[in-house]
Amino acid sequence: MDSYHSDTYQSHNVVLPERMNATTDSAAPAQGEIKVSHLARRIHGWSWQAFPIGMGTGAVYVTLSGLKEHANALTHVETFFYFLNMALFLLNVTTLAIQMIVYPTQALRLVKDPVKGIFVPLVVLSFATIIIGTIKYAVPSGHVGPGFVYALFWVYVAFAVIVCFPMLMVWFNQPHDLRTFTPAWAFLMLVGVVAFNVLDVVPAREERAVGVLLTGYVFQGLGFFVTFFYICIYLIRSVSLRSAPPGFTALALMKLGENAAEILPLHGLVSEQAGQIWYATSVMSGLMLFGLAVFLFVFGVLPYWFKVHKHLSEILGCWALTFPNVGWISTIRVLGDVFKLNGFYVWHLAMTVLMCAVWLVLFALTAYAFVKGKIFLARREEVLQDALERKLAMALLHRSPRHSESGSEAYNKEAQGQV
């Protein structure tokens, strides 16, 4: 997880005026130096690696909602995590939008970076956890209806296609070394997982249920096979947990198969017997993928402590311990329902408790790293370079030839004040 954990930016050589003396980030600027606010450094230092925090938060309420013994008080806990996830999502989207407006060079740099750019599609996965939470908590309470959820599903599908496919093209235009392989290289589209959650609220007799079902199968298969091609690289270089593709696909196949056994016969597309065969095939396929997911989890978690870089500046990479495992953990509960074995329910409960414990530890460490400036805080020189280059470019663009200034005069004019 070398690159996956890395949250540092490549430093840039900034030539400052001779009247300025370079200072460290922690030291206060000397008199005459350009001041850089702490907020500006936060906005400039924000990255797409912030989205796994929200995804890990979503992993908590998704696993809690699947418990066999589910108390009403637990729903209030899950709702808290649901709103926290939405707050984190809005914070990330807003901050990155401000960064794109104020520091467009840095925003473009993050997208094109061969390592950091791969985290851009995580905004789609983070949005998926919000949709699942909306179905589980907003629909039962009557705040939204099935029609809204159905529209939200197609918004998510379009969002996934618009974001993920261009990012694949951008990513493949960059050379990559096998030694820098990280789990984020494998794009994963959770359309199938979102689809079977949508089918929980969309009546099976409606025609739109068929569209959701088939779309879920198509895109889940697409996402699985694209990510499956990366598993061979993962086996060559074991860097982290790579159980997400088979785990989520096993869950999607079994739940979509359960819905297909009801929806397809109702619309006369297959016989009832064929629907049961369809479902049985889905369970068998899901069971095999579940075994692969558990193997990859064990294969990755055993040497994890020895391979992970134990520095607060790399805490964001540790969030890979949460959301990627939701798929196969949720599949444990489904297997318990299918085979009526109490052992699956106990196993699912144990993994859910472990998920919550991991979230607490990671959230505390991430908050501490944020306060200490270990993450999401750009160097002063980086902010100055992007800000001054942008201001100089705007000045040159709007400057008329008759009132043009010399290069040094323009620099001195734009360098005044605070960034």
PDB file of N, CA and C in Angstrom, residues 165-247:
ATOM      1  N   PHE A 165     -15.741   6.121 -16.701  1.00  0.00           N
ATOM      2  CA  PHE A 165     -15.202   5.828 -18.024  1.00  0.00           C
ATOM      3  C   PHE A 165     -14.161   6.849 -18.465  1.00  0.00           C
ATOM      4  N   PRO A 166     -14.409   8.152 -18.324  1.00  0.00           N
ATOM      5  CA  PRO A 166     -13.331   9.104 -18.669  1.00  0.00           C
ATOM      6  C   PRO A 166     -12.089   8.929 -17.809  1.00  0.00           C
ATOM      7  N   MET A 167     -12.278   8.592 -16.525  1.00  0.00           N
ATOM      8  CA  MET A 167     -11.112   8.402 -15.671  1.00  0.00           C
ATOM      9  C   MET A 167     -10.302   7.192 -16.095  1.00  0.00           C
ATOM     10  N   LEU A 168     -10.968   6.161 -16.606  1.00  0.00           N
ATOM     11  CA  LEU A 168     -10.235   5.022 -17.149  1.00  0.00           C
ATOM     12  C   LEU A 168      -9.364   5.446 -18.324  1.00  0.00           C
ATOM     13  N   MET A 169      -9.906   6.305 -19.184  1.00  0.00           N
ATOM     14  CA  MET A 169      -9.131   6.788 -20.334  1.00  0.00           C
ATOM     15  C   MET A 169      -7.957   7.627 -19.881  1.00  0.00           C
ATOM     16  N   VAL A 170      -8.188   8.501 -18.892  1.00  0.00           N
ATOM     17  CA  VAL A 170      -7.094   9.322 -18.367  1.00  0.00           C
ATOM     18  C   VAL A 170      -6.030   8.443 -17.738  1.00  0.00           C
ATOM     19  N   TRP A 171      -6.470   7.438 -17.003  1.00  0.00           N
ATOM     20  CA  TRP A 171      -5.531   6.582 -16.289  1.00  0.00           C
ATOM     21  C   TRP A 171      -4.679   5.766 -17.257  1.00  0.00           C
ATOM     22  N   PHE A 172      -5.289   5.233 -18.311  1.00  0.00           N
ATOM     23  CA  PHE A 172      -4.534   4.396 -19.244  1.00  0.00           C
ATOM     24  C   PHE A 172      -3.608   5.203 -20.148  1.00  0.00           C
ATOM     25  N   ASN A 173      -3.755   6.520 -20.140  1.00  0.00           N
ATOM     26  CA  ASN A 173      -2.822   7.360 -20.887  1.00  0.00           C
ATOM     27  C   ASN A 173      -1.535   7.617 -20.123  1.00  0.00           C
ATOM     28  N   GLN A 174      -1.461   7.135 -18.875  1.00  0.00           N
ATOM     29  CA  GLN A 174      -0.281   7.317 -18.043  1.00  0.00           C
ATOM     30  C   GLN A 174       0.438   5.986 -17.860  1.00  0.00           C
ATOM     31  N   PRO A 175       1.765   5.975 -17.912  1.00  0.00           N
ATOM     32  CA  PRO A 175       2.491   4.724 -17.634  1.00  0.00           C
ATOM     33  C   PRO A 175       2.435   4.394 -16.151  1.00  0.00           C
ATOM     34  N   HIS A 176       2.353   3.104 -15.811  1.00  0.00           N
ATOM     35  CA  HIS A 176       2.278   2.672 -14.421  1.00  0.00           C
ATOM     36  C   HIS A 176       3.238   1.523 -14.178  1.00  0.00           C
ATOM     37  N   ASP A 177       3.892   1.609 -13.054  1.00  0.00           N
ATOM     38  CA  ASP A 177       4.833   0.567 -12.647  1.00  0.00           C
ATOM     39  C   ASP A 177       4.127  -0.431 -11.746  1.00  0.00           C
ATOM     40  N   LEU A 178       4.404  -1.711 -11.931  1.00  0.00           N
ATOM     41  CA  LEU A 178       3.787  -2.739 -11.107  1.00  0.00           C
ATOM     42  C   LEU A 178       4.078  -2.532  -9.628  1.00  0.00           C
ATOM     43  N   ARG A 179       5.242  -1.966  -9.327  1.00  0.00           N
ATOM     44  CA  ARG A 179       5.612  -1.770  -7.921  1.00  0.00           C
ATOM     45  C   ARG A 179       4.766  -0.703  -7.245  1.00  0.00           C
ATOM     46  N   THR A 180       4.072   0.127  -8.040  1.00  0.00           N
ATOM     47  CA  THR A 180       3.226   1.164  -7.457  1.00  0.00           C
ATOM     48  C   THR A 180       1.764   0.766  -7.464  1.00  0.00           C
ATOM     49  N   PHE A 181       1.486  -0.506  -7.697  1.00  0.00           N
ATOM     50  CA  PHE A 181       0.102  -0.966  -7.760  1.00  0.00           C
ATOM     51  C   PHE A 181      -0.594  -0.781  -6.415  1.00  0.00           C
ATOM     52  N   THR A 182      -1.820  -0.264  -6.452  1.00  0.00           N
ATOM     53  CA  THR A 182      -2.638  -0.118  -5.251  1.00  0.00           C
ATOM     54  C   THR A 182      -4.036  -0.645  -5.552  1.00  0.00           C
ATOM     55  N   PRO A 183      -4.829  -0.974  -4.524  1.00  0.00           N
ATOM     56  CA  PRO A 183      -6.191  -1.465  -4.756  1.00  0.00           C
ATOM     57  C   PRO A 183      -7.068  -0.462  -5.491  1.00  0.00           C
ATOM     58  N   ALA A 184      -6.784   0.822  -5.398  1.00  0.00           N
ATOM     59  CA  ALA A 184      -7.617   1.823  -6.058  1.00  0.00           C
ATOM     60  C   ALA A 184      -7.495   1.758  -7.574  1.00  0.00           C
ATOM     61  N   TRP A 185      -6.521   1.002  -8.092  1.00  0.00           N
ATOM     62  CA  TRP A 185      -6.422   0.855  -9.536  1.00  0.00           C
ATOM     63  C   TRP A 185      -7.653   0.146 -10.097  1.00  0.00           C
ATOM     64  N   ALA A 186      -8.276  -0.687  -9.316  1.00  0.00           N
ATOM     65  CA  ALA A 186      -9.402  -1.499  -9.788  1.00  0.00           C
ATOM     66  C   ALA A 186     -10.700  -0.730  -9.601  1.00  0.00           C
ATOM     67  N   PHE A 187     -11.256  -0.246 -10.688  1.00  0.00           N
ATOM     68  CA  PHE A 187     -12.517   0.476 -10.615  1.00  0.00           C
ATOM     69  C   PHE A 187     -13.637  -0.502 -10.274  1.00  0.00           C
ATOM     70  N   LEU A 188     -14.503  -0.100  -9.388  1.00  0.00           N
ATOM     71  CA  LEU A 188     -15.600  -0.955  -8.977  1.00  0.00           C
ATOM     72  C   LEU A 188     -16.883  -0.151  -9.028  1.00  0.00           C
ATOM     73  N   MET A 189     -17.825  -0.596  -9.842  1.00  0.00           N
ATOM     74  CA  MET A 189     -19.113   0.075  -9.940  1.00  0.00           C
ATOM     75  C   MET A 189     -20.138  -0.760  -9.188  1.00  0.00           C
ATOM     76  N   LEU A 190     -20.813  -0.125  -8.230  1.00  0.00           N
ATOM     77  CA  LEU A 190     -21.742  -0.836  -7.353  1.00  0.00           C
ATOM     78  C   LEU A 190     -23.177  -0.720  -7.840  1.00  0.00           C
ATOM     79  N   VAL A 191     -23.378  -0.691  -9.149  1.00  0.00           N
ATOM     80  CA  VAL A 191     -24.730  -0.549  -9.674  1.00  0.00           C
ATOM     81  C   VAL A 191     -25.591  -1.739  -9.267  1.00  0.00           C
ATOM     82  N   GLY A 192     -25.019  -2.941  -9.287  1.00  0.00           N
ATOM     83  CA  GLY A 192     -25.790  -4.122  -8.899  1.00  0.00           C
ATOM     84  C   GLY A 192     -26.229  -4.084  -7.457  1.00  0.00           C
ATOM     85  N   VAL A 193     -25.347  -3.613  -6.583  1.00  0.00           N
ATOM     86  CA  VAL A 193     -25.680  -3.515  -5.159  1.00  0.00           C
ATOM     87  C   VAL A 193     -26.760  -2.464  -4.932  1.00  0.00           C
ATOM     88  N   VAL A 194     -26.624  -1.325  -5.603  1.00  0.00           N
ATOM     89  CA  VAL A 194     -27.652  -0.294  -5.489  1.00  0.00           C
ATOM     90  C   VAL A 194     -28.969  -0.800  -6.071  1.00  0.00           C
ATOM     91  N   ALA A 195     -28.893  -1.574  -7.152  1.00  0.00           N
ATOM     92  CA  ALA A 195     -30.104  -2.054  -7.829  1.00  0.00           C
ATOM     93  C   ALA A 195     -30.956  -2.943  -6.923  1.00  0.00           C
ATOM     94  N   PHE A 196     -30.347  -3.895  -6.218  1.00  0.00           N
ATOM     95  CA  PHE A 196     -31.197  -4.775  -5.409  1.00  0.00           C
ATOM     96  C   PHE A 196     -31.752  -4.042  -4.192  1.00  0.00           C
ATOM     97  N   ASN A 197     -31.087  -2.984  -3.754  1.00  0.00           N
ATOM     98  CA  ASN A 197     -31.671  -2.154  -2.698  1.00  0.00           C
ATOM     99  C   ASN A 197     -32.852  -1.355  -3.227  1.00  0.00           C
ATOM    100  N   VAL A 198     -32.757  -0.872  -4.461  1.00  0.00           N
ATOM    101  CA  VAL A 198     -33.874  -0.151  -5.077  1.00  0.00           C
ATOM    102  C   VAL A 198     -35.061  -1.082  -5.261  1.00  0.00           C
ATOM    103  N   LEU A 199     -34.802  -2.330  -5.629  1.00  0.00           N
ATOM    104  CA  LEU A 199     -35.883  -3.285  -5.837  1.00  0.00           C
ATOM    105  C   LEU A 199     -36.603  -3.651  -4.542  1.00  0.00           C
ATOM    106  N   ASP A 200     -36.010  -3.316  -3.399  1.00  0.00           N
ATOM    107  CA  ASP A 200     -36.695  -3.543  -2.121  1.00  0.00           C
ATOM    108  C   ASP A 200     -37.877  -2.607  -1.941  1.00  0.00           C
ATOM    109  N   VAL A 201     -37.875  -1.472  -2.652  1.00  0.00           N
ATOM    110  CA  VAL A 201     -38.957  -0.494  -2.495  1.00  0.00           C
ATOM    111  C   VAL A 201     -39.788  -0.322  -3.768  1.00  0.00           C
ATOM    112  N   VAL A 202     -39.264  -0.746  -4.912  1.00  0.00           N
ATOM    113  CA  VAL A 202     -40.024  -0.670  -6.158  1.00  0.00           C
ATOM    114  C   VAL A 202     -40.851  -1.948  -6.300  1.00  0.00           C
ATOM    115  N   PRO A 203     -42.163  -1.854  -6.436  1.00  0.00           N
ATOM    116  CA  PRO A 203     -43.012  -3.057  -6.560  1.00  0.00           C
ATOM    117  C   PRO A 203     -42.585  -3.942  -7.721  1.00  0.00           C
ATOM    118  N   ALA A 204     -42.582  -5.253  -7.477  1.00  0.00           N
ATOM    119  CA  ALA A 204     -42.110  -6.201  -8.490  1.00  0.00           C
ATOM    120  C   ALA A 204     -43.008  -6.232  -9.712  1.00  0.00           C
ATOM    121  N   ARG A 205     -44.283  -5.879  -9.585  1.00  0.00           N
ATOM    122  CA  ARG A 205     -45.209  -5.940 -10.711  1.00  0.00           C
ATOM    123  C   ARG A 205     -45.022  -4.795 -11.692  1.00  0.00           C
ATOM    124  N   GLU A 206     -44.328  -3.747 -11.292  1.00  0.00           N
ATOM    125  CA  GLU A 206     -44.112  -2.609 -12.185  1.00  0.00           C
ATOM    126  C   GLU A 206     -43.028  -2.929 -13.210  1.00  0.00           C
ATOM    127  N   GLU A 207     -43.205  -2.399 -14.422  1.00  0.00           N
ATOM    128  CA  GLU A 207     -42.249  -2.660 -15.492  1.00  0.00           C
ATOM    129  C   GLU A 207     -40.868  -2.074 -15.200  1.00  0.00           C
ATOM    130  N   ARG A 208     -40.848  -0.993 -14.463  1.00  0.00           N
ATOM    131  CA  ARG A 208     -39.561  -0.384 -14.172  1.00  0.00           C
ATOM    132  C   ARG A 208     -38.690  -1.267 -13.285  1.00  0.00           C
ATOM    133  N   ALA A 209     -39.293  -2.235 -12.579  1.00  0.00           N
ATOM    134  CA  ALA A 209     -38.511  -3.177 -11.789  1.00  0.00           C
ATOM    135  C   ALA A 209     -37.650  -4.043 -12.692  1.00  0.00           C
ATOM    136  N   VAL A 210     -38.163  -4.379 -13.874  1.00  0.00           N
ATOM    137  CA  VAL A 210     -37.386  -5.186 -14.827  1.00  0.00           C
ATOM    138  C   VAL A 210     -36.169  -4.403 -15.306  1.00  0.00           C
ATOM    139  N   GLY A 211     -36.355  -3.119 -15.604  1.00  0.00           N
ATOM    140  CA  GLY A 211     -35.233  -2.302 -16.053  1.00  0.00           C
ATOM    141  C   GLY A 211     -34.144  -2.171 -15.000  1.00  0.00           C
ATOM    142  N   VAL A 212     -34.555  -1.984 -13.757  1.00  0.00           N
ATOM    143  CA  VAL A 212     -33.574  -1.891 -12.677  1.00  0.00           C
ATOM    144  C   VAL A 212     -32.829  -3.210 -12.524  1.00  0.00           C
ATOM    145  N   LEU A 213     -33.558  -4.324 -12.601  1.00  0.00           N
ATOM    146  CA  LEU A 213     -32.948  -5.655 -12.449  1.00  0.00           C
ATOM    147  C   LEU A 213     -31.899  -5.912 -13.531  1.00  0.00           C
ATOM    148  N   LEU A 214     -32.272  -5.703 -14.780  1.00  0.00           N
ATOM    149  CA  LEU A 214     -31.354  -5.993 -15.885  1.00  0.00           C
ATOM    150  C   LEU A 214     -30.159  -5.035 -15.881  1.00  0.00           C
ATOM    151  N   THR A 215     -30.412  -3.773 -15.576  1.00  0.00           N
ATOM    152  CA  THR A 215     -29.305  -2.808 -15.507  1.00  0.00           C
ATOM    153  C   THR A 215     -28.332  -3.181 -14.396  1.00  0.00           C
ATOM    154  N   GLY A 216     -28.875  -3.642 -13.275  1.00  0.00           N
ATOM    155  CA  GLY A 216     -28.006  -4.074 -12.180  1.00  0.00           C
ATOM    156  C   GLY A 216     -27.112  -5.229 -12.580  1.00  0.00           C
ATOM    157  N   TYR A 217     -27.673  -6.207 -13.300  1.00  0.00           N
ATOM    158  CA  TYR A 217     -26.860  -7.337 -13.765  1.00  0.00           C
ATOM    159  C   TYR A 217     -25.760  -6.887 -14.727  1.00  0.00           C
ATOM    160  N   VAL A 218     -26.126  -6.024 -15.685  1.00  0.00           N
ATOM    161  CA  VAL A 218     -25.172  -5.613 -16.721  1.00  0.00           C
ATOM    162  C   VAL A 218     -23.993  -4.853 -16.115  1.00  0.00           C
ATOM    163  N   PHE A 219     -24.288  -3.868 -15.310  1.00  0.00           N
ATOM    164  CA  PHE A 219     -23.210  -3.032 -14.790  1.00  0.00           C
ATOM    165  C   PHE A 219     -22.425  -3.716 -13.675  1.00  0.00           C
ATOM    166  N   GLN A 220     -23.080  -4.579 -12.894  1.00  0.00           N
ATOM    167  CA  GLN A 220     -22.318  -5.310 -11.893  1.00  0.00           C
ATOM    168  C   GLN A 220     -21.351  -6.275 -12.561  1.00  0.00           C
ATOM    169  N   GLY A 221     -21.808  -6.910 -13.646  1.00  0.00           N
ATOM    170  CA  GLY A 221     -20.905  -7.779 -14.401  1.00  0.00           C
ATOM    171  C   GLY A 221     -19.758  -7.011 -15.015  1.00  0.00           C
ATOM    172  N   LEU A 222     -20.046  -5.824 -15.545  1.00  0.00           N
ATOM    173  CA  LEU A 222     -18.997  -4.990 -16.122  1.00  0.00           C
ATOM    174  C   LEU A 222     -17.968  -4.603 -15.062  1.00  0.00           C
ATOM    175  N   GLY A 223     -18.472  -4.108 -13.926  1.00  0.00           N
ATOM    176  CA  GLY A 223     -17.558  -3.703 -12.865  1.00  0.00           C
ATOM    177  C   GLY A 223     -16.732  -4.854 -12.325  1.00  0.00           C
ATOM    178  N   PHE A 224     -17.384  -6.030 -12.199  1.00  0.00           N
ATOM    179  CA  PHE A 224     -16.662  -7.170 -11.645  1.00  0.00           C
ATOM    180  C   PHE A 224     -15.544  -7.632 -12.562  1.00  0.00           C
ATOM    181  N   PHE A 225     -15.839  -7.802 -13.845  1.00  0.00           N
ATOM    182  CA  PHE A 225     -14.831  -8.352 -14.745  1.00  0.00           C
ATOM    183  C   PHE A 225     -13.684  -7.374 -14.991  1.00  0.00           C
ATOM    184  N   VAL A 226     -13.977  -6.062 -15.002  1.00  0.00           N
ATOM    185  CA  VAL A 226     -12.886  -5.097 -15.142  1.00  0.00           C
ATOM    186  C   VAL A 226     -11.956  -5.186 -13.935  1.00  0.00           C
ATOM    187  N   THR A 227     -12.537  -5.254 -12.740  1.00  0.00           N
ATOM    188  CA  THR A 227     -11.708  -5.351 -11.539  1.00  0.00           C
ATOM    189  C   THR A 227     -11.063  -6.724 -11.397  1.00  0.00           C
ATOM    190  N   PHE A 228     -11.727  -7.749 -11.915  1.00  0.00           N
ATOM    191  CA  PHE A 228     -11.170  -9.096 -11.816  1.00  0.00           C
ATOM    192  C   PHE A 228      -9.844  -9.204 -12.553  1.00  0.00           C
ATOM    193  N   PHE A 229      -9.706  -8.439 -13.642  1.00  0.00           N
ATOM    194  CA  PHE A 229      -8.459  -8.468 -14.401  1.00  0.00           C
ATOM    195  C   PHE A 229      -7.280  -7.970 -13.569  1.00  0.00           C
ATOM    196  N   TYR A 230      -7.569  -7.158 -12.539  1.00  0.00           N
ATOM    197  CA  TYR A 230      -6.514  -6.620 -11.701  1.00  0.00           C
ATOM    198  C   TYR A 230      -6.090  -7.573 -10.588  1.00  0.00           C
ATOM    199  N   ILE A 231      -6.924  -8.579 -10.314  1.00  0.00           N
ATOM    200  CA  ILE A 231      -6.627  -9.456  -9.190  1.00  0.00           C
ATOM    201  C   ILE A 231      -5.315 -10.207  -9.407  1.00  0.00           C
ATOM    202  N   CYS A 232      -4.994 -10.536 -10.655  1.00  0.00           N
ATOM    203  CA  CYS A 232      -3.741 -11.236 -10.928  1.00  0.00           C
ATOM    204  C   CYS A 232      -2.556 -10.358 -10.523  1.00  0.00           C
ATOM    205  N   ILE A 233      -2.678  -9.022 -10.742  1.00  0.00           N
ATOM    206  CA  ILE A 233      -1.622  -8.113 -10.317  1.00  0.00           C
ATOM    207  C   ILE A 233      -1.541  -8.088  -8.799  1.00  0.00           C
ATOM    208  N   TYR A 234      -2.685  -8.091  -8.166  1.00  0.00           N
ATOM    209  CA  TYR A 234      -2.716  -8.087  -6.703  1.00  0.00           C
ATOM    210  C   TYR A 234      -2.035  -9.322  -6.138  1.00  0.00           C
ATOM    211  N   LEU A 235      -2.267 -10.490  -6.754  1.00  0.00           N
ATOM    212  CA  LEU A 235      -1.653 -11.715  -6.263  1.00  0.00           C
ATOM    213  C   LEU A 235      -0.137 -11.685  -6.442  1.00  0.00           C
ATOM    214  N   ILE A 236       0.324 -10.950  -7.486  1.00  0.00           N
ATOM    215  CA  ILE A 236       1.763 -10.813  -7.688  1.00  0.00           C
ATOM    216  C   ILE A 236       2.358  -9.906  -6.626  1.00  0.00           C
ATOM    217  N   ARG A 237       1.644  -8.834  -6.323  1.00  0.00           N
ATOM    218  CA  ARG A 237       2.137  -7.865  -5.345  1.00  0.00           C
ATOM    219  C   ARG A 237       1.043  -7.631  -4.307  1.00  0.00           C
ATOM    220  N   SER A 238       1.087  -8.359  -3.225  1.00  0.00           N
ATOM    221  CA  SER A 238       0.066  -8.248  -2.188  1.00  0.00           C
ATOM    222  C   SER A 238       0.270  -6.969  -1.409  1.00  0.00           C
ATOM    223  N   VAL A 239      -0.617  -6.015  -1.626  1.00  0.00           N
ATOM    224  CA  VAL A 239      -0.451  -4.721  -0.981  1.00  0.00           C
ATOM    225  C   VAL A 239      -1.581  -4.392  -0.016  1.00  0.00           C
ATOM    226  N   SER A 240      -2.740  -4.925  -0.234  1.00  0.00           N
ATOM    227  CA  SER A 240      -3.854  -4.562   0.629  1.00  0.00           C
ATOM    228  C   SER A 240      -4.998  -5.527   0.405  1.00  0.00           C
ATOM    229  N   LEU A 241      -6.156  -5.152   0.955  1.00  0.00           N
ATOM    230  CA  LEU A 241      -7.343  -5.985   0.835  1.00  0.00           C
ATOM    231  C   LEU A 241      -7.943  -5.806  -0.554  1.00  0.00           C
ATOM    232  N   ARG A 242      -8.124  -6.922  -1.254  1.00  0.00           N
ATOM    233  CA  ARG A 242      -8.681  -6.844  -2.598  1.00  0.00           C
ATOM    234  C   ARG A 242      -9.908  -7.748  -2.683  1.00  0.00           C
ATOM    235  N   SER A 243     -10.665  -7.807  -1.608  1.00  0.00           N
ATOM    236  CA  SER A 243     -11.835  -8.683  -1.557  1.00  0.00           C
ATOM    237  C   SER A 243     -13.093  -8.003  -2.060  1.00  0.00           C
ATOM    238  N   ALA A 244     -13.026  -6.720  -2.408  1.00  0.00           N
ATOM    239  CA  ALA A 244     -14.227  -5.981  -2.793  1.00  0.00           C
ATOM    240  C   ALA A 244     -14.894  -6.511  -4.063  1.00  0.00           C
ATOM    241  N   PRO A 245     -14.169  -6.717  -5.183  1.00  0.00           N
ATOM    242  CA  PRO A 245     -14.861  -7.158  -6.404  1.00  0.00           C
ATOM    243  C   PRO A 245     -15.632  -8.462  -6.233  1.00  0.00           C
ATOM    244  N   PRO A 246     -15.015  -9.567  -5.775  1.00  0.00           N
ATOM    245  CA  PRO A 246     -15.815 -10.791  -5.616  1.00  0.00           C
ATOM    246  C   PRO A 246     -16.832 -10.679  -4.497  1.00  0.00           C
ATOM    247  N   GLY A 247     -16.543  -9.939  -3.443  1.00  0.00           N
ATOM    248  CA  GLY A 247     -17.469  -9.820  -2.322  1.00  0.00           C
ATOM    249  C   GLY A 247     -18.750  -9.103  -2.707  1.00  0.00           C
TER     250      GLY A 247
END
